[in-house]
Coordinates of C-alpha atoms in Angstrom, one line a residue:
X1 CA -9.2 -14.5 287.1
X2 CA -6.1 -17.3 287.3
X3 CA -4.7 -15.0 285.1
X4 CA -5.6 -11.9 287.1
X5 CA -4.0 -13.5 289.9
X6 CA -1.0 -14.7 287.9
X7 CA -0.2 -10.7 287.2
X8 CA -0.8 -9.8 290.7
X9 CA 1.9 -11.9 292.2
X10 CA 4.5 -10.5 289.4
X11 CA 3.8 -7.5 290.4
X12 CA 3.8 -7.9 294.2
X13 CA 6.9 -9.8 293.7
X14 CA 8.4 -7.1 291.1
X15 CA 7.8 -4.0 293.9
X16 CA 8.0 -5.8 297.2
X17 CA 4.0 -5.3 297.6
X18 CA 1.9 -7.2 299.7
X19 CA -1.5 -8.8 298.3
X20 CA -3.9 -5.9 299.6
X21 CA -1.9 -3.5 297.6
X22 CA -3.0 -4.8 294.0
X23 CA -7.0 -4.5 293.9
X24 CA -8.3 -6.9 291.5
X25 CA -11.6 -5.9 289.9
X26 CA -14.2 -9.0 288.1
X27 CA -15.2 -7.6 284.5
X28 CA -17.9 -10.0 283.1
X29 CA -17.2 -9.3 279.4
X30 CA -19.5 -9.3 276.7
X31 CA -17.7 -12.9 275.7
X32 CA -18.7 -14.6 278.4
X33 CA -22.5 -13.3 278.3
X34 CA -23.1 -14.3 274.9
X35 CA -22.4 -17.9 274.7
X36 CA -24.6 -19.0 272.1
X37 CA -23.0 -17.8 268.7
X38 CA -20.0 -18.1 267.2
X39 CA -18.1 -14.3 268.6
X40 CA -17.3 -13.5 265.0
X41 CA -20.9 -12.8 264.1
X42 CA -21.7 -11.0 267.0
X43 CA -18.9 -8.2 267.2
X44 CA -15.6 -10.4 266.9
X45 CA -12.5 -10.2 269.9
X46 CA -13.8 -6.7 270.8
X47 CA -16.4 -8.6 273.2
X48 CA -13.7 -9.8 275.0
X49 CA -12.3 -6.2 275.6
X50 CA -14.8 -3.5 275.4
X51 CA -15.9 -3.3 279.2
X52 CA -12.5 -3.4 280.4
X53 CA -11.4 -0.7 277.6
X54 CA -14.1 1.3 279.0
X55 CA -13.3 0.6 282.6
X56 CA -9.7 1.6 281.7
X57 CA -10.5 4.9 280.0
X58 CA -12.4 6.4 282.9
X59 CA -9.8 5.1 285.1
X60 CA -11.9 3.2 287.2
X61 CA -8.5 0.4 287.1
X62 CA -5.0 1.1 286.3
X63 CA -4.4 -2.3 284.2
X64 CA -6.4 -4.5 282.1
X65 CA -5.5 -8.3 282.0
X66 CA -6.0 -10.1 278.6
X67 CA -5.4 -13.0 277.0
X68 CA -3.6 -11.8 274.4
X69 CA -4.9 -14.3 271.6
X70 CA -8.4 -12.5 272.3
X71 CA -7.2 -9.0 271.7
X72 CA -8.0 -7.3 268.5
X73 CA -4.8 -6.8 266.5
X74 CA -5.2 -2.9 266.2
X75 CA -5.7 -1.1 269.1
X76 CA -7.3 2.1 270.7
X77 CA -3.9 4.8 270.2
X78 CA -5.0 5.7 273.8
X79 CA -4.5 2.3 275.6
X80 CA -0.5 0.6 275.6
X81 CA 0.6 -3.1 275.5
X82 CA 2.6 -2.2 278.9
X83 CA 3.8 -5.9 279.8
X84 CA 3.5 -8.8 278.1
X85 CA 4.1 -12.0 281.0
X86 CA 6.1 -14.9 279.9
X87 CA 4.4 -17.5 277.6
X88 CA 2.9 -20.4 278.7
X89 CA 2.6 -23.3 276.9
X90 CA 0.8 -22.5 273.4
X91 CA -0.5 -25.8 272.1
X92 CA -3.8 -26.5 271.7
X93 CA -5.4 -29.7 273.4
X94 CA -7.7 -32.4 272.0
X95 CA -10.2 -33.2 274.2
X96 CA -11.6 -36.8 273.2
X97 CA -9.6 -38.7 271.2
X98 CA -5.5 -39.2 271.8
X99 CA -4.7 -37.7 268.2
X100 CA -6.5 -36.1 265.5
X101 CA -6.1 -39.4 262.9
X102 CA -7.8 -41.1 266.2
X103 CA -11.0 -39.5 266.0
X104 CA -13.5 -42.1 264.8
X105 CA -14.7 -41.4 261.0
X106 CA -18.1 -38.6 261.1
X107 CA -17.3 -37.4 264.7
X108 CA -18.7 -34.2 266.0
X109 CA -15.9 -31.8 267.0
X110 CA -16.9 -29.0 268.8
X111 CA -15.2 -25.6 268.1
X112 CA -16.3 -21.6 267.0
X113 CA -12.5 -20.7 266.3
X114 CA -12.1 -20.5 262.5
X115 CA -8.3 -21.7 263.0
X116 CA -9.3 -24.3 264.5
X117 CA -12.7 -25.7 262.6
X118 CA -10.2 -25.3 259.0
X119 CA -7.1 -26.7 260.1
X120 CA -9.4 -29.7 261.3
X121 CA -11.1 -30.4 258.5
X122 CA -7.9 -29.8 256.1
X123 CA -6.9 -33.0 258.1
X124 CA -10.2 -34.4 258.6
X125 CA -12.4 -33.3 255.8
X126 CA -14.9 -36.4 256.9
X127 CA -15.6 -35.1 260.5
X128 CA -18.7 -32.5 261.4
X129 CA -17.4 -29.3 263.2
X130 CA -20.2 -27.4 265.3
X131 CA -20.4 -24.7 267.5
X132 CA -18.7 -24.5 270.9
X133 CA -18.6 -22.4 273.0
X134 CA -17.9 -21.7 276.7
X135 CA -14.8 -21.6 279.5
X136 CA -13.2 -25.0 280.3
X137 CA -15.9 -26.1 282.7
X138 CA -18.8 -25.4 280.1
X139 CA -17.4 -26.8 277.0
X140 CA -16.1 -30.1 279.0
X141 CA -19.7 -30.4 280.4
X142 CA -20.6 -29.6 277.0
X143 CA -18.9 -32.9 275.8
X144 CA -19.9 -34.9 278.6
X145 CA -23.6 -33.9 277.5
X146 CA -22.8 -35.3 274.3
X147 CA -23.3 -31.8 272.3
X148 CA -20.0 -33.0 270.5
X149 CA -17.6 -36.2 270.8
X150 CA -14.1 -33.9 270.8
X151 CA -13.5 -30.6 271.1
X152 CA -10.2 -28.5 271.6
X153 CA -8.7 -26.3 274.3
X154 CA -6.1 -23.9 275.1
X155 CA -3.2 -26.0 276.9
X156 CA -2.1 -22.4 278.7
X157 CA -5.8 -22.2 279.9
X158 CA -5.9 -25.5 281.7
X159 CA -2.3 -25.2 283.6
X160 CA -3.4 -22.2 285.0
X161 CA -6.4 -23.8 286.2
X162 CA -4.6 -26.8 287.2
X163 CA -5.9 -28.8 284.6
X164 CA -2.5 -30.5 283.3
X165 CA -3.5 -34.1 283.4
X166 CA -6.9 -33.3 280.3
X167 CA -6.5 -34.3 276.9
X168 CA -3.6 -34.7 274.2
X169 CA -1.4 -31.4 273.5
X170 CA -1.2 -31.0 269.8
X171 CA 2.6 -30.8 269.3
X172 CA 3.3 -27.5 267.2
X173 CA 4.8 -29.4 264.4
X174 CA 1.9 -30.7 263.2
X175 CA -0.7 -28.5 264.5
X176 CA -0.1 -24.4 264.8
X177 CA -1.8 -22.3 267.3
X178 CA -3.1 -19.3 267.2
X179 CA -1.5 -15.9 267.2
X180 CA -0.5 -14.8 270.8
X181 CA -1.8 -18.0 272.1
X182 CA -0.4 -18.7 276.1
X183 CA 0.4 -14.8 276.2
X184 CA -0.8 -12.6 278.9
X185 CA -0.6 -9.2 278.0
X186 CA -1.2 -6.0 280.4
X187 CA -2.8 -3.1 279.1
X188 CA -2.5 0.8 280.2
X189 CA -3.9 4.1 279.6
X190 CA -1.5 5.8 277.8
X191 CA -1.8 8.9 280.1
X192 CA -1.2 6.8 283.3
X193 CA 2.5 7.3 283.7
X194 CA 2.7 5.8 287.0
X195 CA 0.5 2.4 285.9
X196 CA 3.0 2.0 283.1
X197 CA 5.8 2.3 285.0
X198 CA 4.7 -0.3 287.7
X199 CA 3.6 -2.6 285.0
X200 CA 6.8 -2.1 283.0
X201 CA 8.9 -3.9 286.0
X202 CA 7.1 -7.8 284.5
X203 CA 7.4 -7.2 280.7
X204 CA 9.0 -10.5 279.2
X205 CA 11.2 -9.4 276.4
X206 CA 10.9 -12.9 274.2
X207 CA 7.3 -12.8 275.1
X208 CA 6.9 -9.5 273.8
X209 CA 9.1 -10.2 270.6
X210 CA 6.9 -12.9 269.5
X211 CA 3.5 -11.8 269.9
X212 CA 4.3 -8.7 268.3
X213 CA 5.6 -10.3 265.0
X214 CA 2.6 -12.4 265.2
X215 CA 0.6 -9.5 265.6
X216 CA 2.3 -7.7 263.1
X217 CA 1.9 -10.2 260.2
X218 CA -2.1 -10.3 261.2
X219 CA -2.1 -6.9 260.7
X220 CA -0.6 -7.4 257.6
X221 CA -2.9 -10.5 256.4
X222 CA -6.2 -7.8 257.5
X223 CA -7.5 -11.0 259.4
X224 CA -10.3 -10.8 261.4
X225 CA -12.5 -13.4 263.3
X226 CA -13.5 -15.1 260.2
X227 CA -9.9 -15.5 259.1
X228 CA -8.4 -19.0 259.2
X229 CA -4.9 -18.1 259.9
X230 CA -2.1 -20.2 262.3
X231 CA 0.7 -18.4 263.2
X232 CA 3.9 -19.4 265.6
X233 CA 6.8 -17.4 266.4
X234 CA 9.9 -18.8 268.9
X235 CA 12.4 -16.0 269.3
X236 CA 16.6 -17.1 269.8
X237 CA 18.9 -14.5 270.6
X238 CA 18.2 -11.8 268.5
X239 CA 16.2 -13.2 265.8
X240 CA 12.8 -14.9 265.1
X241 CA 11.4 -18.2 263.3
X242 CA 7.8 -17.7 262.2
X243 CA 6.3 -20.4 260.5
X244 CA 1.9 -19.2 259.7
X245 CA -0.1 -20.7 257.7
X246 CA -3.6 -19.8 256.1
X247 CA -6.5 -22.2 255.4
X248 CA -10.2 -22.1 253.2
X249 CA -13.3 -22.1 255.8
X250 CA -14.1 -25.5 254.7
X251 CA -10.4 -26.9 254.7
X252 CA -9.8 -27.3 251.5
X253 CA -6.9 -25.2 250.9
X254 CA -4.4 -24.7 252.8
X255 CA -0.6 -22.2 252.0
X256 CA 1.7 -21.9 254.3
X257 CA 5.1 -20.1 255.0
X258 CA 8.4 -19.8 257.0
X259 CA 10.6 -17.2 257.7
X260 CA 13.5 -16.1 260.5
X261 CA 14.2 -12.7 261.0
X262 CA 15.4 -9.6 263.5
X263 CA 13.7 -8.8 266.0
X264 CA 11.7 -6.0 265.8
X265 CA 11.6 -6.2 261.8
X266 CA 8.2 -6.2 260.8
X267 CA 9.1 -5.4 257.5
X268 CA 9.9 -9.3 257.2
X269 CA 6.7 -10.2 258.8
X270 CA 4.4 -8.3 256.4
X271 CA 7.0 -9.8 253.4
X272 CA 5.9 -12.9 254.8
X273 CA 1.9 -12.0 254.9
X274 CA 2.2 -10.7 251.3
X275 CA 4.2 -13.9 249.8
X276 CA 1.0 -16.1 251.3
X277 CA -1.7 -13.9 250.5
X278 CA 0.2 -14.1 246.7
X279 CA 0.0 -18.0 246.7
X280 CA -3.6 -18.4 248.3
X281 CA -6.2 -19.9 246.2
X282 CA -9.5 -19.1 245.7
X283 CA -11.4 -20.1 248.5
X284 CA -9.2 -18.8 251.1
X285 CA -8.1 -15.1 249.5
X286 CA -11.7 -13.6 250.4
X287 CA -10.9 -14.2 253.9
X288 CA -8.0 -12.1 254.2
X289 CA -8.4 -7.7 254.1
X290 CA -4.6 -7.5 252.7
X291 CA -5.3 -9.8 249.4
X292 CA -6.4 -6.2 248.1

């Protein structure tokens, strides 16, 4: 909702609108229902978008809010990406201990994301990871219940809940994020000319650069939820640094990769995808649809 709020106020500020001309509409999605189970054995990011899909196709709303990092890389041809609004913050947060070295030997870290739960343990191969699950408010009551000693958040999440003062940000350097992570993307029915023209008015062009070459070498990896795969793109002027890196389940292995680019050229991200996928051992290959 912060974030359907968030795309309100671009908009109203974008047209000259008042509040009471931009309808928001509460979708409880399949995500949030199911808390109990890692999402990746239960149906993957499409929980997290297929009542607002089907909201959107019948045209019961105009838009669709999403955080992008939850939205399946390929899409339904009748739905478009119409705005992407200008990234927040994309670092992940630890929650319980003031760097990852800091967490106390055999510590229970709390986590479903497979990024997350590899990249840990490639670090840490001596801590326990276990399921997590929940919005911020859950999963810090969560750790306050002692279901886990740390766990990790999205630092994008808690600014726009005014959360700013919790945990350590994990600088990028030393710990990637996930593809798309602090993006908000706003999602149209293709046939809804006048929806995609409104929305069109708060597309962020660097925003949109960098989550679609992130997206783009995904697609190219075939990830899906049970992928371990960190990706981070920062666009300058007219070309892109990505730096993506792909991990076993259990840590173990970990290759990783860097390359700068045009915008737009996702020829270069897919080059990228293949060298990786070429130089990933064993236990991380099987993870990955493109190592076909």
């Amino acid at each position: 909702m912060a974030q359907a709020y968030e795309t309100r106020r671009r908009l109203c500020g974008a047209h000259g609108w008042s509040e009471e001309q931009v309808e928001l509409v509460p979708v409880r999605a399949s995500g949030d229902k199911i808390q109990d189970r890692p999402l990746a054995d239960i149906g993957g990011k499409a929980l997290w978008t297929k009542e607002l899909d089907q909201w959107l196709g019948e045209g019961q709303i105009d838009a669709a809010v999403h955080s992008l990092k939850d939205v399946e890389t390929i899409r339904p041809d009748n739905f478009v990406m119409a705005a992407f609004l200008p990234r927040a913050d994309r670092r992940d947060v630890l929650i319980g201990a003031s760097t990852i070295a800091a967490i106390p030997p055999g510590s229970k870290v709390g986590t479903s994301a497979p990024r997350r739960a590899s990249q840990l343990l490639n670090q840490r191969p001596d801590l326990e990871v276990v399921m997590f699950r929940g919005n911020v408010a859950t999963r810090l009551a969560k750790l306050q219940a002692g279901e886990a000693d740390v766990t990790f958040l999205a630092a994008a999440g808690l600014e726009r809940l005014g959360e700013t003062g919790v945990g350590t940000p994990l600088e990028t350097g030393d710990w990637i994020p996930a593809a798309s992570q602090g993006a908000i993307g706003i999602e149209c029915a293709a046939g809804n000319e006048a929806a995609l023209k409104a929305v069109a008015a708060i597309d962020h062009a660097q925003t949109r650069a960098e989550v679609l070459a992130e997206r783009a070498l995904l697609e190219a990896l075939g990830g899906t939820c049970h992928s371990p795969v960190a990706v981070l793109c920062e666009a300058d002027g007219d070309s892109i640094s990505m730096r993506a890196a792909l991990f076993s389940p259990d840590g173990a292995e970990r290759v990783e990769g860097e390359a700068r680019f045009a915008i737009g050229d996702d020829a270069a991200a897919k080059a990228l995808a293949a060298d990786l996928l070429s130089c990933a051992g064993p236990g991380t290959r099987p993870h990955f649809g493109g190592a076909g």
